[in-house]
mmCIF file of C-alpha atoms and ligand atoms in Angstrom:
data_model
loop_
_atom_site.group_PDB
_atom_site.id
_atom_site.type_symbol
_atom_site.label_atom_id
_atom_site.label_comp_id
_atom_site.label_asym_id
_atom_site.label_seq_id
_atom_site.Cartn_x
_atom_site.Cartn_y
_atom_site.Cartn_z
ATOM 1 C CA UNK Q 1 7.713 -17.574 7.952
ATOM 2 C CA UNK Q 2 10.127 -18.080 11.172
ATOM 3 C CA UNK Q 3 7.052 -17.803 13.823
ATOM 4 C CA UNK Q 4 3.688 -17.846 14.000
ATOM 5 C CA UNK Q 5 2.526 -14.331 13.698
ATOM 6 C CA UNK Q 6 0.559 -12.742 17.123
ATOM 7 C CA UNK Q 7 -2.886 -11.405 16.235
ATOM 8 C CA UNK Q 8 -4.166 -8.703 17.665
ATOM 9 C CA UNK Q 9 -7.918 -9.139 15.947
ATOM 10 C CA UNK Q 10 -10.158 -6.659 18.683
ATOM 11 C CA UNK Q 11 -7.709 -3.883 16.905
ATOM 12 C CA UNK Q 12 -8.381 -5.040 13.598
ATOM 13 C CA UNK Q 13 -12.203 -4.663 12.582
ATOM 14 C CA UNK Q 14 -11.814 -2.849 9.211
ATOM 15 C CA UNK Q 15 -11.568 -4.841 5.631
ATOM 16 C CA UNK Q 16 -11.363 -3.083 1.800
ATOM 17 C CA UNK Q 17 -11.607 -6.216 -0.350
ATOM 18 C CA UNK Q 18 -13.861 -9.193 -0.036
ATOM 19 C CA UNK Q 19 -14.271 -12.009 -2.371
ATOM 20 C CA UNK Q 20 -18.317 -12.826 -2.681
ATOM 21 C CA UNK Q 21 -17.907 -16.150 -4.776
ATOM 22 C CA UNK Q 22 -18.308 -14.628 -8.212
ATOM 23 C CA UNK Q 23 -17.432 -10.843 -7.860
ATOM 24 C CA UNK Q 24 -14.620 -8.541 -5.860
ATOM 25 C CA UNK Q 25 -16.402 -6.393 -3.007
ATOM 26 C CA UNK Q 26 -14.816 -3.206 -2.504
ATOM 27 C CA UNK Q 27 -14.654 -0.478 -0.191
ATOM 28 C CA UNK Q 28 -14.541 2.768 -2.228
ATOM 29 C CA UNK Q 29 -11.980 4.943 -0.543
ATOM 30 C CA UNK Q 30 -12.592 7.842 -2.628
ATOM 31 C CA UNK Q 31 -16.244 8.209 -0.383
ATOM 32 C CA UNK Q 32 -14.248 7.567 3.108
ATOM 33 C CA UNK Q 33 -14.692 8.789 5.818
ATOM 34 C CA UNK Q 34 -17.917 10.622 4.620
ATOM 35 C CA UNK Q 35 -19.617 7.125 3.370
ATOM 36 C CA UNK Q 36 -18.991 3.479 4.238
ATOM 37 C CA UNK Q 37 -19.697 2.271 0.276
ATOM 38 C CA UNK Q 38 -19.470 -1.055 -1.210
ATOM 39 C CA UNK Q 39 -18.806 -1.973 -4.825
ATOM 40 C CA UNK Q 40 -18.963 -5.717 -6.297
ATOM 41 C CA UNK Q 41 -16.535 -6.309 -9.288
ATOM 42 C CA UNK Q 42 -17.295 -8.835 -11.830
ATOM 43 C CA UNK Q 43 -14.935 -8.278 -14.557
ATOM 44 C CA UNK Q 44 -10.825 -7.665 -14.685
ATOM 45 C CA UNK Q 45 -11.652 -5.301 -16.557
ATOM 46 C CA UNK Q 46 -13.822 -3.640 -13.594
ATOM 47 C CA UNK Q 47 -10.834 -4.691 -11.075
ATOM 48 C CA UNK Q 48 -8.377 -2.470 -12.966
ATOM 49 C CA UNK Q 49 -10.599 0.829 -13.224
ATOM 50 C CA UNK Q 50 -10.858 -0.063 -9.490
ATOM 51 C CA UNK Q 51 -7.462 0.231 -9.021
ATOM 52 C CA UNK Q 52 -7.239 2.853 -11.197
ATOM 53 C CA UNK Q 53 -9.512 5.266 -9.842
ATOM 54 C CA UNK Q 54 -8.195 4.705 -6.450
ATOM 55 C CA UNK Q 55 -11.390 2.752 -5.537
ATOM 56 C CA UNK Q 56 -8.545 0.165 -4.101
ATOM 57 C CA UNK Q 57 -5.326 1.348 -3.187
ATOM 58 C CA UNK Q 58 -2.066 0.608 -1.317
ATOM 59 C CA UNK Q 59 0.173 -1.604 -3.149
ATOM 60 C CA UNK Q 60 -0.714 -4.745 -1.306
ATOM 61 C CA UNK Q 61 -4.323 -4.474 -1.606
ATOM 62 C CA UNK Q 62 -3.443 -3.555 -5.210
ATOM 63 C CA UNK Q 63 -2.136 -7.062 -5.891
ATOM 64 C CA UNK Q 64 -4.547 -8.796 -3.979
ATOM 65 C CA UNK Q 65 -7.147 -7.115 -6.203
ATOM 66 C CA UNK Q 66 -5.358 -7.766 -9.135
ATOM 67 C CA UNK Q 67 -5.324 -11.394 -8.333
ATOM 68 C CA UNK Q 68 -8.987 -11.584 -7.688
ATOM 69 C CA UNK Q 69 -9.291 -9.745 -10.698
ATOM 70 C CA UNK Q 70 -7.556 -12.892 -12.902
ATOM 71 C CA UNK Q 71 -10.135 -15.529 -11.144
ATOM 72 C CA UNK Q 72 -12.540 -13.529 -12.490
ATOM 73 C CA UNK Q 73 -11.702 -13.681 -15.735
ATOM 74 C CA UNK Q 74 -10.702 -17.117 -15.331
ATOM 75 C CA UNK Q 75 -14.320 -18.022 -14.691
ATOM 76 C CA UNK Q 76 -15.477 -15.819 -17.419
ATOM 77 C CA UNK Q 77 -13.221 -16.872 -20.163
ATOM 78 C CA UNK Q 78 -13.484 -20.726 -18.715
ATOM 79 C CA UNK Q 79 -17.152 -20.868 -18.834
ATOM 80 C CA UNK Q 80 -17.058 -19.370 -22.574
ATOM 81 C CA UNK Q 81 -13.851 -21.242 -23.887
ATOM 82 C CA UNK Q 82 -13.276 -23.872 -22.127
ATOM 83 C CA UNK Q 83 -10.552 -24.497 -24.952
ATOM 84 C CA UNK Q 84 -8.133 -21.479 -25.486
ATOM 85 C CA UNK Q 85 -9.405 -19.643 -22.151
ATOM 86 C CA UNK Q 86 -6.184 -18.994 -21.040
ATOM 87 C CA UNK Q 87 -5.027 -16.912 -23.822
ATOM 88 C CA UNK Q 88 -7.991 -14.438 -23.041
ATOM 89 C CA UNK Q 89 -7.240 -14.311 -19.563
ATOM 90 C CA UNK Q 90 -3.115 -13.302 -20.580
ATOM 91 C CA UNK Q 91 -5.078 -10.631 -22.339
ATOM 92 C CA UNK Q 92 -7.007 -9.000 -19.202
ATOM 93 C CA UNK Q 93 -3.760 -9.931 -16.859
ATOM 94 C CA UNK Q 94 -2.175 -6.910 -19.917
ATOM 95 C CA UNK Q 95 -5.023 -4.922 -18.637
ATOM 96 C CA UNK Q 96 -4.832 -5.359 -14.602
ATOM 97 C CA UNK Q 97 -0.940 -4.642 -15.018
ATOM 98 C CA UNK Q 98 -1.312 -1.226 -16.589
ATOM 99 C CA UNK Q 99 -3.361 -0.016 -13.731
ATOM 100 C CA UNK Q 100 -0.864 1.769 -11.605
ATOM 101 C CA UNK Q 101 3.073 1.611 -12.159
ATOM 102 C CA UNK Q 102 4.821 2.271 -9.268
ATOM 103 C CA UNK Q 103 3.584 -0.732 -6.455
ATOM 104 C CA UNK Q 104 5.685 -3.651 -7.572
ATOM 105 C CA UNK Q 105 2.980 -5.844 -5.445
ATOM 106 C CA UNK Q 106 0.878 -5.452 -8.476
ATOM 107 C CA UNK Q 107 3.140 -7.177 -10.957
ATOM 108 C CA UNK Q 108 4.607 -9.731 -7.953
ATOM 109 C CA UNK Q 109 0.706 -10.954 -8.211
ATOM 110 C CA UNK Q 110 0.127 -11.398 -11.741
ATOM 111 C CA UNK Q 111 3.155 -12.835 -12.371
ATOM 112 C CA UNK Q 112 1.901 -15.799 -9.921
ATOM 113 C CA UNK Q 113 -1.268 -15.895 -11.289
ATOM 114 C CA UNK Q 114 0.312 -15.850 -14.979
ATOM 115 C CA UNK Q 115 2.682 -18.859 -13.810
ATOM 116 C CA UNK Q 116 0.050 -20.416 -12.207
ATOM 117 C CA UNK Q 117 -1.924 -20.435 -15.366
ATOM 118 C CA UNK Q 118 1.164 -21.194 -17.522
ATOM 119 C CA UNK Q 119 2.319 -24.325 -15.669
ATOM 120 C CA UNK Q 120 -1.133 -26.455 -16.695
ATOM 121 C CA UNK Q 121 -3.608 -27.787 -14.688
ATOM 122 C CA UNK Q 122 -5.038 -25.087 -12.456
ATOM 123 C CA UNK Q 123 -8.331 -24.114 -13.505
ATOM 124 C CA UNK Q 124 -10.209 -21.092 -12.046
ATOM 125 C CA UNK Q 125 -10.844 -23.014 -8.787
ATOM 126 C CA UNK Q 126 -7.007 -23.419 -8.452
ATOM 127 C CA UNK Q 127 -6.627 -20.194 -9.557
ATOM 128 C CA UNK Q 128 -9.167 -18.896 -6.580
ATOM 129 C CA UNK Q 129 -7.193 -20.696 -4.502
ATOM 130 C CA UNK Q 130 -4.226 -19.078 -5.344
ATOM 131 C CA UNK Q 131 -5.541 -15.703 -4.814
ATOM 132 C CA UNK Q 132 -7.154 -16.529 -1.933
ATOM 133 C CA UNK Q 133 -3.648 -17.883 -0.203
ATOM 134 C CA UNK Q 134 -2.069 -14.429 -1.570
ATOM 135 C CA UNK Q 135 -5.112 -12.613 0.589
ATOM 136 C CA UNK Q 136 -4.771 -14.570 3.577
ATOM 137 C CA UNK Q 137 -0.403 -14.446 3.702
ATOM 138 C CA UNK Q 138 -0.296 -10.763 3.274
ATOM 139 C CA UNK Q 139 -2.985 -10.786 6.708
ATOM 140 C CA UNK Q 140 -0.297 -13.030 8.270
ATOM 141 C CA UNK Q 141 2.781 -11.204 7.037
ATOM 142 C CA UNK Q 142 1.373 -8.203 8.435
ATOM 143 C CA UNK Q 143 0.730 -9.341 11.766
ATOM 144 C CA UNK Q 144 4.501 -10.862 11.989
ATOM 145 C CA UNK Q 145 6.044 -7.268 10.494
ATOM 146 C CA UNK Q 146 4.120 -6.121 13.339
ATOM 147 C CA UNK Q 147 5.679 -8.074 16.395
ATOM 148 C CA UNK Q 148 8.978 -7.552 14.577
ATOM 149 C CA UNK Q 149 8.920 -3.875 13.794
ATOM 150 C CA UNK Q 150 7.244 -3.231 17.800
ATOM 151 C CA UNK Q 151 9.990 -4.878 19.206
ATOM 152 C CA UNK Q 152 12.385 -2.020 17.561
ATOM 153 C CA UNK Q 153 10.066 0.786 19.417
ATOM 154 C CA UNK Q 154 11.153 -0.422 22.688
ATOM 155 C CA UNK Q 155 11.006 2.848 24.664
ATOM 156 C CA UNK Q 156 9.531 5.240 22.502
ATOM 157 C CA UNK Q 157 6.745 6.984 23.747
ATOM 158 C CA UNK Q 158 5.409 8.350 20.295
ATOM 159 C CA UNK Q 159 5.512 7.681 16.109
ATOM 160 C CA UNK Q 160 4.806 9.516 13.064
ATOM 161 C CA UNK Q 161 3.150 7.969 9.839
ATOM 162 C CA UNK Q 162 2.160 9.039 6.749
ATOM 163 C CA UNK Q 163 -0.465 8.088 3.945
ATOM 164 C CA UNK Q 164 -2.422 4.524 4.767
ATOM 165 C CA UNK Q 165 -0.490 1.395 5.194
ATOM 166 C CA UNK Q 166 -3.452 0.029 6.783
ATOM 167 C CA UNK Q 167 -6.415 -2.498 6.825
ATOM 168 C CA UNK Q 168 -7.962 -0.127 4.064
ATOM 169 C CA UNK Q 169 -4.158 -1.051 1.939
ATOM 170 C CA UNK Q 170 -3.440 -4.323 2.483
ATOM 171 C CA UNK Q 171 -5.783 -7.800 2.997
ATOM 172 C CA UNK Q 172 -5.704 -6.290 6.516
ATOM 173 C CA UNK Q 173 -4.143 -5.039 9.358
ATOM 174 C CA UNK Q 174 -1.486 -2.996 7.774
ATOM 175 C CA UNK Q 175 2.327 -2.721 7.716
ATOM 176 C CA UNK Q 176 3.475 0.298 8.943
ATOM 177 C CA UNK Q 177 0.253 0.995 10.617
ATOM 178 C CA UNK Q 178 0.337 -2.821 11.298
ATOM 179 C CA UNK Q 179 3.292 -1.746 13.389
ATOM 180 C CA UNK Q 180 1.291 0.764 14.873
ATOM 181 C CA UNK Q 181 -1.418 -1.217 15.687
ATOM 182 C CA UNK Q 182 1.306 -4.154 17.475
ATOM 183 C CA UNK Q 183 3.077 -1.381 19.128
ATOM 184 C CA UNK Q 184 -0.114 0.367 20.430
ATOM 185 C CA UNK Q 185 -1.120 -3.001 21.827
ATOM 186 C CA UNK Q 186 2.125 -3.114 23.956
ATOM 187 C CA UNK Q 187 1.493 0.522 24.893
ATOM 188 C CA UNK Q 188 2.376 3.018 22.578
ATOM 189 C CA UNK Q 189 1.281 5.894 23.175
ATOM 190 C CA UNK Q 190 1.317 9.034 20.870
ATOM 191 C CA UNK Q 191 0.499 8.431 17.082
ATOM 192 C CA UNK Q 192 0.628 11.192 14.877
ATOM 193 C CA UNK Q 193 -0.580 10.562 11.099
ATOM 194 C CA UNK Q 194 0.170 13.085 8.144
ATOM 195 C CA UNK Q 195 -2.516 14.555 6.270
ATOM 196 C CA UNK Q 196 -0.697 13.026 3.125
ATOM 197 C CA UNK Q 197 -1.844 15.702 0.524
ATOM 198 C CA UNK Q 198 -3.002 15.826 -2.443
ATOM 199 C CA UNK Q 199 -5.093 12.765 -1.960
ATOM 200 C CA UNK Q 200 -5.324 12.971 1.890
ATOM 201 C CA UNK Q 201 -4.855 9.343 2.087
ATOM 202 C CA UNK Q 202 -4.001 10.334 6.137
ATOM 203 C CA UNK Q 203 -6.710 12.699 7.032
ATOM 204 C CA UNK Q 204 -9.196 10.406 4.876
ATOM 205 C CA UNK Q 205 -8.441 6.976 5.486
ATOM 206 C CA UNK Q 206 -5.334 6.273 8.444
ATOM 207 C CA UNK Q 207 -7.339 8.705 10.976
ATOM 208 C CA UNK Q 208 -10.807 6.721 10.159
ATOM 209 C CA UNK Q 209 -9.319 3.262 10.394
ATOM 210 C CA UNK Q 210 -7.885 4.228 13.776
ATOM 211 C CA UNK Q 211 -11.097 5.403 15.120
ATOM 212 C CA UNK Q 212 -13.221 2.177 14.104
ATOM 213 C CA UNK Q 213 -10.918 0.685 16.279
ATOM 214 C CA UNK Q 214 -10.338 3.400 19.119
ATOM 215 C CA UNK Q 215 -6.766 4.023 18.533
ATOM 216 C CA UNK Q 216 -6.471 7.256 19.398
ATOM 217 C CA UNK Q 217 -4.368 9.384 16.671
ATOM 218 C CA UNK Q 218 -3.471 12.636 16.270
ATOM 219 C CA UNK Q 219 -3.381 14.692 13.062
ATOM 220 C CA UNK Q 220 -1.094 16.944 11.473
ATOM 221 C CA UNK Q 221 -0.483 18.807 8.150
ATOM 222 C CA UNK Q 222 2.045 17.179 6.363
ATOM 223 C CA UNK Q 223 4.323 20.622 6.463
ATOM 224 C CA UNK Q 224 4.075 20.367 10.352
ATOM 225 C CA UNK Q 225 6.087 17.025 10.816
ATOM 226 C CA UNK Q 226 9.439 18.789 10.600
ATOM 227 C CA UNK Q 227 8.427 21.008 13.872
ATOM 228 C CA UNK Q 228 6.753 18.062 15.571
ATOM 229 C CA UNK Q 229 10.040 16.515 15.091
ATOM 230 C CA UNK Q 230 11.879 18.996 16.926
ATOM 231 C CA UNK Q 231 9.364 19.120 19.678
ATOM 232 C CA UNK Q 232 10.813 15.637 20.815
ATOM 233 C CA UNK Q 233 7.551 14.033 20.354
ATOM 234 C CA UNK Q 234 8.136 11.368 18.193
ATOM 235 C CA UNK Q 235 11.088 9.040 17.848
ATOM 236 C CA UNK Q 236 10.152 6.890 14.565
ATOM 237 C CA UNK Q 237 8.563 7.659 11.585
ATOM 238 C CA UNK Q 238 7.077 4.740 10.508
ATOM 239 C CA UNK Q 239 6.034 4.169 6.925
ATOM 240 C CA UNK Q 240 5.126 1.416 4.224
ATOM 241 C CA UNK Q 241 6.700 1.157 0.318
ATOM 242 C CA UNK Q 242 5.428 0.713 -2.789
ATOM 243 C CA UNK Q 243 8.257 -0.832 -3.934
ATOM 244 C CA UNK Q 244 11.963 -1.256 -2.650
ATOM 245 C CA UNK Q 245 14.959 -2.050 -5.075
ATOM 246 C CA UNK Q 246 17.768 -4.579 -4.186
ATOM 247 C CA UNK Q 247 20.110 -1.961 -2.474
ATOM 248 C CA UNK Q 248 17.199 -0.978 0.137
ATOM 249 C CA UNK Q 249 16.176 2.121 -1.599
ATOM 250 C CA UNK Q 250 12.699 3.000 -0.946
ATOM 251 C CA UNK Q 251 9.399 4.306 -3.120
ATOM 252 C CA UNK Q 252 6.475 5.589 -1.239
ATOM 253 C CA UNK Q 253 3.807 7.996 -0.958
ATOM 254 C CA UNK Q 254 5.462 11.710 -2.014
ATOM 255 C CA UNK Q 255 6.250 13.346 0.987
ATOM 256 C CA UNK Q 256 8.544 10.238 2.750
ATOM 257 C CA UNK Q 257 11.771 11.322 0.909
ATOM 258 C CA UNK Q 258 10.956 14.553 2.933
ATOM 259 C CA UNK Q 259 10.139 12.945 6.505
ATOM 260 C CA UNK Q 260 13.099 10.734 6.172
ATOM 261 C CA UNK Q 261 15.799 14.149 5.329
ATOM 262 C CA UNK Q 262 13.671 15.604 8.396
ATOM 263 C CA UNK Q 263 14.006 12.959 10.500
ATOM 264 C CA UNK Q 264 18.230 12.335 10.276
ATOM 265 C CA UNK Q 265 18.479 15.896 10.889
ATOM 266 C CA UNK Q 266 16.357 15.473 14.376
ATOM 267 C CA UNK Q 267 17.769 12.373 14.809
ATOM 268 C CA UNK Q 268 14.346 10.687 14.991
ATOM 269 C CA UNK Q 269 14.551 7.023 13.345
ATOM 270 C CA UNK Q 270 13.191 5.984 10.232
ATOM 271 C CA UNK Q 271 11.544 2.320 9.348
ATOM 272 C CA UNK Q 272 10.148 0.949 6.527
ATOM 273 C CA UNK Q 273 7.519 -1.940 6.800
ATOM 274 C CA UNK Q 274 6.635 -4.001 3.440
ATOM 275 C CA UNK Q 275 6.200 -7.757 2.580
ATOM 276 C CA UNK Q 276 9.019 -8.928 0.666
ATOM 277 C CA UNK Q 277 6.450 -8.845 -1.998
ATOM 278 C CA UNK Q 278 7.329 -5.289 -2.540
ATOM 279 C CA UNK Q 279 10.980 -6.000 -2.934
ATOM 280 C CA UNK Q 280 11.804 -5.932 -6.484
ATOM 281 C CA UNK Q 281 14.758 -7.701 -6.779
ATOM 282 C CA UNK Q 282 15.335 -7.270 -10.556
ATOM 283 C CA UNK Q 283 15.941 -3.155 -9.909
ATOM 284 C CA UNK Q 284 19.290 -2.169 -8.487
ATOM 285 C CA UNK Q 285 18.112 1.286 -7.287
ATOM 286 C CA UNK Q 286 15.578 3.564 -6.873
ATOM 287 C CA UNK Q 287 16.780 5.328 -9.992
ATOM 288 C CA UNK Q 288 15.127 2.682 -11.818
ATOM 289 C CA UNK Q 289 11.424 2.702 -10.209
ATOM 290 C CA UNK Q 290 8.597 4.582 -12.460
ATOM 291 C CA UNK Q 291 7.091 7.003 -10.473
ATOM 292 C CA UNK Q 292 3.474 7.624 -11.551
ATOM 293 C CA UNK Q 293 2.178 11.506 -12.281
ATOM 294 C CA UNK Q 294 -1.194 11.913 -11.930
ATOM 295 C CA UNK Q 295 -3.836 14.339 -13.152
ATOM 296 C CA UNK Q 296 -3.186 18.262 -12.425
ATOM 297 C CA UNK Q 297 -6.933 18.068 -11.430
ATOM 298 C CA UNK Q 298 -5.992 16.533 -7.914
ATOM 299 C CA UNK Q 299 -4.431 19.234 -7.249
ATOM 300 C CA UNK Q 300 -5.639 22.123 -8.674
ATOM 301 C CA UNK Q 301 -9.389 23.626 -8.326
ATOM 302 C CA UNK Q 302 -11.681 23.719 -10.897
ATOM 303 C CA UNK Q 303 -10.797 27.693 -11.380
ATOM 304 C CA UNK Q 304 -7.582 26.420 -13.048
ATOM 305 C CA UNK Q 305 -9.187 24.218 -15.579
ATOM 306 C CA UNK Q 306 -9.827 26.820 -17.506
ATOM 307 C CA UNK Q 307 -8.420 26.927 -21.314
ATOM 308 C CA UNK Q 308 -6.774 30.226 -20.689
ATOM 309 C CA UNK Q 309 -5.358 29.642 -17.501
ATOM 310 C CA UNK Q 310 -0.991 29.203 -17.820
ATOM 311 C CA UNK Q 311 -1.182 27.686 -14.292
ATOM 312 C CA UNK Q 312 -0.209 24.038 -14.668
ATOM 313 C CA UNK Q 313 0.273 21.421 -11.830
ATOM 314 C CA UNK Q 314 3.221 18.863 -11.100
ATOM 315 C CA UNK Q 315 1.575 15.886 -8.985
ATOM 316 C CA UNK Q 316 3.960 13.154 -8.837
ATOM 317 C CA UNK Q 317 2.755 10.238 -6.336
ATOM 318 C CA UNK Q 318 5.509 8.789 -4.659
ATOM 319 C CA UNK Q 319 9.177 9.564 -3.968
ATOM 320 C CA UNK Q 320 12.186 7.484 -3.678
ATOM 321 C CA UNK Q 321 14.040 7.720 0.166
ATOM 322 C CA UNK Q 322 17.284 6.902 -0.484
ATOM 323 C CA UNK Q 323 18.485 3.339 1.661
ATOM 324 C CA UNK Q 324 21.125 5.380 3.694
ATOM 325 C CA UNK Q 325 18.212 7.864 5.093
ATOM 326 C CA UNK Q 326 16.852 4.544 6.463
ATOM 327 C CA UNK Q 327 17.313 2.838 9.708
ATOM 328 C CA UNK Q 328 15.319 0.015 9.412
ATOM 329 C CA UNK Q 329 13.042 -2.356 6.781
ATOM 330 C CA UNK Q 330 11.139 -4.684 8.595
ATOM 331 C CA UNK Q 331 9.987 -7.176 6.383
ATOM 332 C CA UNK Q 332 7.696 -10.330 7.229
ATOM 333 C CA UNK Q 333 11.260 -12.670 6.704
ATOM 334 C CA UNK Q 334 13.255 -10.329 8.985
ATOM 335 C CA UNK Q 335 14.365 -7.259 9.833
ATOM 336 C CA UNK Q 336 17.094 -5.421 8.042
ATOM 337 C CA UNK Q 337 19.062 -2.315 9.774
ATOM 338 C CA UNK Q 338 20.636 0.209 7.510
ATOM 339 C CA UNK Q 339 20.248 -1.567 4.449
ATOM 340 C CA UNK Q 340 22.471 -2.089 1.655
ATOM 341 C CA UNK Q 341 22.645 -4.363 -1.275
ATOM 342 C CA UNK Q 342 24.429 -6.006 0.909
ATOM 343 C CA UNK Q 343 22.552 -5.887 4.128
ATOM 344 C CA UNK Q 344 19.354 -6.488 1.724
ATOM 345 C CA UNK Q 345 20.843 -9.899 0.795
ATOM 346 C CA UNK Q 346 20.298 -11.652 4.059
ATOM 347 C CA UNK Q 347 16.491 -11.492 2.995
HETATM 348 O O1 LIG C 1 -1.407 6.126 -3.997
HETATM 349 P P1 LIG C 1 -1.640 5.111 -2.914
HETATM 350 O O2 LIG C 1 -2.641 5.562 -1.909
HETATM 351 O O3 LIG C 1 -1.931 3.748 -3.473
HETATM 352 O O4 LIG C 1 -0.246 5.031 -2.169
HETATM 353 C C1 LIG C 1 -0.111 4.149 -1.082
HETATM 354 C C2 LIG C 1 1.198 4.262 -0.391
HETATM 355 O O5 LIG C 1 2.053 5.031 -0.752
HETATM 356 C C3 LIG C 1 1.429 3.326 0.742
HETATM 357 O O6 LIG C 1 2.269 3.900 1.698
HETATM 358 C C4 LIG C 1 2.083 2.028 0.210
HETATM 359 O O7 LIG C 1 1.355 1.524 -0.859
HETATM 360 C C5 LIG C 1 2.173 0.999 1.261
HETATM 361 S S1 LIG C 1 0.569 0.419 1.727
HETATM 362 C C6 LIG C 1 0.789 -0.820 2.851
#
């Protein structure tokens, strides 16, 4: 990393993973904000129906987890097999990677943790190690994406966000939100957050992270961000990525794609804050990104779960926001403006 990143700790109180010595303790974000529950995780096998049921979530917390989940069945398959224990442990990395599809953070953090394992050598102490410097860079990435990205809100009195890019989503602090937090710190002033429907990951999580640490925020539904737009209250919307392909093209939480068409038409400005762990390099284009579906049950009531109801549900996750509806990525290597394959290169 260029500098050393700024911390802004006092604004920074809340953290979703934390590793115990021999289990993964996790702050179940379906209960939030109506309980404060922890969960310890002993197995990979318990890390990935973690991830999976949305007990851990946002892509970089999603690879962190993921890597804590491979020390844990390093230790496991180590203590029984102190032989072949690595093939096992390929086995439950299979597992961990089918968790979620879309955040490319996931697959960025086995794939160290298979190399790791693959080169020789590193044990499950190494292997902690190696998780634990994955846990502890995202933290500092995050605090330099937030210097970086503040320093593009010079003058703007108020921002726009939507889902959790937070403390709750990454080792801590946040990117977009991380942003936030930087920008607040310099004196921003107006933060709106989305709702972020189905899963309310706004109203739920971004709203309650903000009050542990008395940033004041305002909410709105997600279908008034489009009028809030044309009040002239915000000038950025400010989001993270699950993943973003090599020409700058953008996945995230379904309802960006629709912020960022709102947003060129107000002419409010768009960023998008990841770790170049969320670049996938190997994808040209958003075309190519697999964006999960989940169950018609999140959105639907239990009326419709009927056998002779016809009403189905379409919930895809995340969206794709084209590179040319964006006006900046700020990355923890650097900030690129209107990125292109090209512009993406001097990453
Ligand atoms: O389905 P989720 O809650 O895991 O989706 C999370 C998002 O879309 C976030 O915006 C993204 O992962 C970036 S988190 C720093």
């Amino acid at each position: 990393m260029p500098n050393q990143p700024v911390y802004h700790s006092a604004i920074d109180s809340v953290r979703a993973l934390q590793w115990t010595g021999n289990a993964l303790r996790v702050l179940d974000q379906r209960k939030l904000p109506g309980s404060v529950e922890y969960q310890d995780f002993h197995t990979a096998k318990g890390v990935a129906e973690a991830i999976k049921t949305m007990r851990v979530r946002g892509a970089p917390a999603i690879g962190i987890a993921a890597a804590y989940g491979v020390v844990l069945a390093a230790q496991a398959h180590h203590a029984q097999n102190p032989d072949t224990w690595q093939k096992s442990v390929i086995q439950d990395i299979d597992i961990l990677a089918a968790s979620r599809p879309t955040a490319v953070n996931l697959f960025w953090a086995l794939d160290t943790m298979r190399k790791a394992i693959a080169s020789g050598g590193n044990g499950p102490s190494s292997l902690l190690a190696i998780a634990q410097s994955i846990h502890e860079n995202d933290i500092a990435a995050n605090h330099r994406m937030g210097e970086l990205g503040a320093a593009l809100l010079q003058g703007a009195s108020g921002v726009l966000t939507h889902c959790n890019t937070g403390s709750l989503a990454t080792g801590g602090y946040g990117t977009a939100l991380g942003v936030i937090r930087s920008a607040y710190a310099l004196g921003l002033q107006n933060i709106y957050a989305c709702e972020t429907r189905p899963w309310l990951q706004g109203a739920r999580l971004t709203v309650w992270e903000l009050d542990q640490d008395n940033i004041p925020a305002t909410l709105i539904a997600d279908s008034a961000a489009a009028w809030l737009m044309r009040s002239g209250a915000v000038q950025w919307v400010i989001v993270g990525a699950d993943r973003i392909t090599a020409n700058g093209d953008a996945a995230n939480k379904i309802g960006t794609y629709s912020h960022a068409v709102n947003a060129r038409h107000h002419g409010v400005k768009f960023m998008v804050v990841a770790p170049t762990s969320t670049i996938d390099w190997n994808t040209p284009s958003g075309e190519g990104i697999e964006i999960e579906q989940r169950e018609r049950k999140e959105l639907l009531s239990d009326y419709y779960h009927r056998d002779d109801s016809v009403i189905d549900a379409w919930n895809p996750v995340f969206d794709v926001t084209p590179a040319s509806l964006i006006d900046a990525i700020v990355t923890e290597k650097g900030v690129v403006l209107n990125p292109t394959a090209e512009t993406m290169q001097t990453l």
